[in-house]
């Protein structure tokens, strides 16, 4: 069962309605898991800093046994999550850490 945790310093009113459902569907597609087995938590309004600044940012933690593995697979997954998050949250590319975007 994939567990997805999205932390952000964006206030709740800047997080699009239904983001958790769209992230659940995106996770299922990205990881090749059934959507009904994906667990998503979205935590807005946190005190966060990235790169020495408190500009809007996110941190995504993905846990999934048997899926998160090889470096090549992880780069592909990371890139897809990066695209999803930057689009959904209208964030600059440097405000989504740990992603591989090529």
mmCIF file of C-alpha atoms in Angstrom:
data_model
loop_
_atom_site.group_PDB
_atom_site.id
_atom_site.type_symbol
_atom_site.label_atom_id
_atom_site.label_comp_id
_atom_site.label_asym_id
_atom_site.label_seq_id
_atom_site.Cartn_x
_atom_site.Cartn_y
_atom_site.Cartn_z
ATOM 1 C CA UNK A 1 0.000 0.000 0.000
ATOM 2 C CA UNK A 2 1.580 3.298 -1.058
ATOM 3 C CA UNK A 3 1.627 6.022 1.588
ATOM 4 C CA UNK A 4 1.949 9.593 0.316
ATOM 5 C CA UNK A 5 2.635 12.538 2.637
ATOM 6 C CA UNK A 6 2.559 16.054 1.215
ATOM 7 C CA UNK A 7 3.737 18.806 3.559
ATOM 8 C CA UNK A 8 3.555 22.445 2.509
ATOM 9 C CA UNK A 9 3.796 25.913 3.944
ATOM 10 C CA UNK A 10 1.025 27.028 1.605
ATOM 11 C CA UNK A 11 -2.032 28.070 3.598
ATOM 12 C CA UNK A 12 -5.023 25.748 3.275
ATOM 13 C CA UNK A 13 -6.874 28.295 1.130
ATOM 14 C CA UNK A 14 -4.059 28.071 -1.482
ATOM 15 C CA UNK A 15 -4.284 24.292 -1.726
ATOM 16 C CA UNK A 16 -6.742 23.448 -4.510
ATOM 17 C CA UNK A 17 -9.924 21.672 -3.437
ATOM 18 C CA UNK A 18 -9.748 17.960 -4.112
ATOM 19 C CA UNK A 19 -5.945 17.892 -4.324
ATOM 20 C CA UNK A 20 -5.783 14.785 -2.141
ATOM 21 C CA UNK A 21 -8.073 12.872 -4.531
ATOM 22 C CA UNK A 22 -6.122 13.935 -7.613
ATOM 23 C CA UNK A 23 -2.836 13.080 -5.869
ATOM 24 C CA UNK A 24 -4.263 9.666 -4.999
ATOM 25 C CA UNK A 25 -5.191 9.013 -8.647
ATOM 26 C CA UNK A 26 -1.838 10.348 -9.883
ATOM 27 C CA UNK A 27 0.048 8.165 -7.400
ATOM 28 C CA UNK A 28 -1.816 5.058 -8.558
ATOM 29 C CA UNK A 29 -0.961 5.850 -12.174
ATOM 30 C CA UNK A 30 2.677 6.762 -11.469
ATOM 31 C CA UNK A 31 3.408 3.747 -9.269
ATOM 32 C CA UNK A 32 1.164 1.248 -11.058
ATOM 33 C CA UNK A 33 -0.858 0.460 -7.937
ATOM 34 C CA UNK A 34 -4.643 0.247 -7.502
ATOM 35 C CA UNK A 35 -6.074 3.589 -6.427
ATOM 36 C CA UNK A 36 -8.086 1.964 -3.632
ATOM 37 C CA UNK A 37 -4.786 0.905 -2.018
ATOM 38 C CA UNK A 38 -3.220 4.412 -1.973
ATOM 39 C CA UNK A 39 -3.209 6.473 1.231
ATOM 40 C CA UNK A 40 -2.657 10.252 0.886
ATOM 41 C CA UNK A 41 -2.138 12.864 3.600
ATOM 42 C CA UNK A 42 -1.930 16.580 2.758
ATOM 43 C CA UNK A 43 -0.735 18.924 5.502
ATOM 44 C CA UNK A 44 -0.960 22.635 4.572
ATOM 45 C CA UNK A 45 0.038 25.660 6.626
ATOM 46 C CA UNK A 46 3.224 24.229 8.120
ATOM 47 C CA UNK A 47 6.233 26.251 9.178
ATOM 48 C CA UNK A 48 8.816 25.311 6.556
ATOM 49 C CA UNK A 49 11.968 26.640 4.953
ATOM 50 C CA UNK A 50 13.719 25.413 1.828
ATOM 51 C CA UNK A 51 17.072 26.728 0.684
ATOM 52 C CA UNK A 52 17.115 29.315 3.461
ATOM 53 C CA UNK A 53 13.810 30.918 2.488
ATOM 54 C CA UNK A 54 10.213 30.498 3.579
ATOM 55 C CA UNK A 55 8.808 31.111 0.098
ATOM 56 C CA UNK A 56 6.010 28.636 -0.762
ATOM 57 C CA UNK A 57 7.345 25.085 -0.982
ATOM 58 C CA UNK A 58 6.366 21.455 -0.616
ATOM 59 C CA UNK A 59 7.938 18.232 0.560
ATOM 60 C CA UNK A 60 6.620 14.896 -0.703
ATOM 61 C CA UNK A 61 7.365 11.565 0.960
ATOM 62 C CA UNK A 62 6.509 8.416 -0.992
ATOM 63 C CA UNK A 63 6.573 5.005 0.707
ATOM 64 C CA UNK A 64 5.632 1.921 -1.293
ATOM 65 C CA UNK A 65 7.017 -1.577 -0.836
ATOM 66 C CA UNK A 66 8.167 -3.175 -4.060
ATOM 67 C CA UNK A 67 7.808 -0.021 -6.172
ATOM 68 C CA UNK A 68 10.287 2.521 -4.888
ATOM 69 C CA UNK A 69 13.560 0.857 -5.762
ATOM 70 C CA UNK A 70 16.008 1.364 -8.592
ATOM 71 C CA UNK A 71 17.543 4.756 -9.239
ATOM 72 C CA UNK A 72 16.139 4.773 -12.772
ATOM 73 C CA UNK A 73 12.612 3.946 -11.578
ATOM 74 C CA UNK A 74 12.842 6.555 -8.829
ATOM 75 C CA UNK A 75 13.933 9.252 -11.310
ATOM 76 C CA UNK A 76 10.900 8.474 -13.444
ATOM 77 C CA UNK A 77 8.507 8.510 -10.489
ATOM 78 C CA UNK A 78 10.065 11.678 -9.101
ATOM 79 C CA UNK A 79 9.764 13.481 -12.423
ATOM 80 C CA UNK A 80 6.071 12.619 -12.701
ATOM 81 C CA UNK A 81 5.322 13.728 -9.130
ATOM 82 C CA UNK A 82 7.286 16.924 -9.790
ATOM 83 C CA UNK A 83 5.171 17.723 -12.851
ATOM 84 C CA UNK A 84 1.969 17.035 -10.930
ATOM 85 C CA UNK A 85 2.910 19.198 -7.924
ATOM 86 C CA UNK A 86 4.279 22.186 -9.827
ATOM 87 C CA UNK A 87 1.145 22.282 -11.976
ATOM 88 C CA UNK A 88 -1.399 21.698 -9.192
ATOM 89 C CA UNK A 89 0.194 24.118 -6.718
ATOM 90 C CA UNK A 90 1.611 26.680 -9.184
ATOM 91 C CA UNK A 91 5.045 26.483 -7.563
ATOM 92 C CA UNK A 92 8.413 27.416 -9.021
ATOM 93 C CA UNK A 93 10.540 24.401 -9.932
ATOM 94 C CA UNK A 94 13.055 25.102 -7.177
ATOM 95 C CA UNK A 95 10.340 24.930 -4.498
ATOM 96 C CA UNK A 96 9.763 21.173 -4.865
ATOM 97 C CA UNK A 97 12.874 19.496 -3.370
ATOM 98 C CA UNK A 98 14.172 16.047 -4.046
ATOM 99 C CA UNK A 99 12.740 15.813 -7.534
ATOM 100 C CA UNK A 100 14.605 14.815 -10.630
ATOM 101 C CA UNK A 101 13.413 16.924 -13.524
ATOM 102 C CA UNK A 102 15.100 16.573 -16.873
#
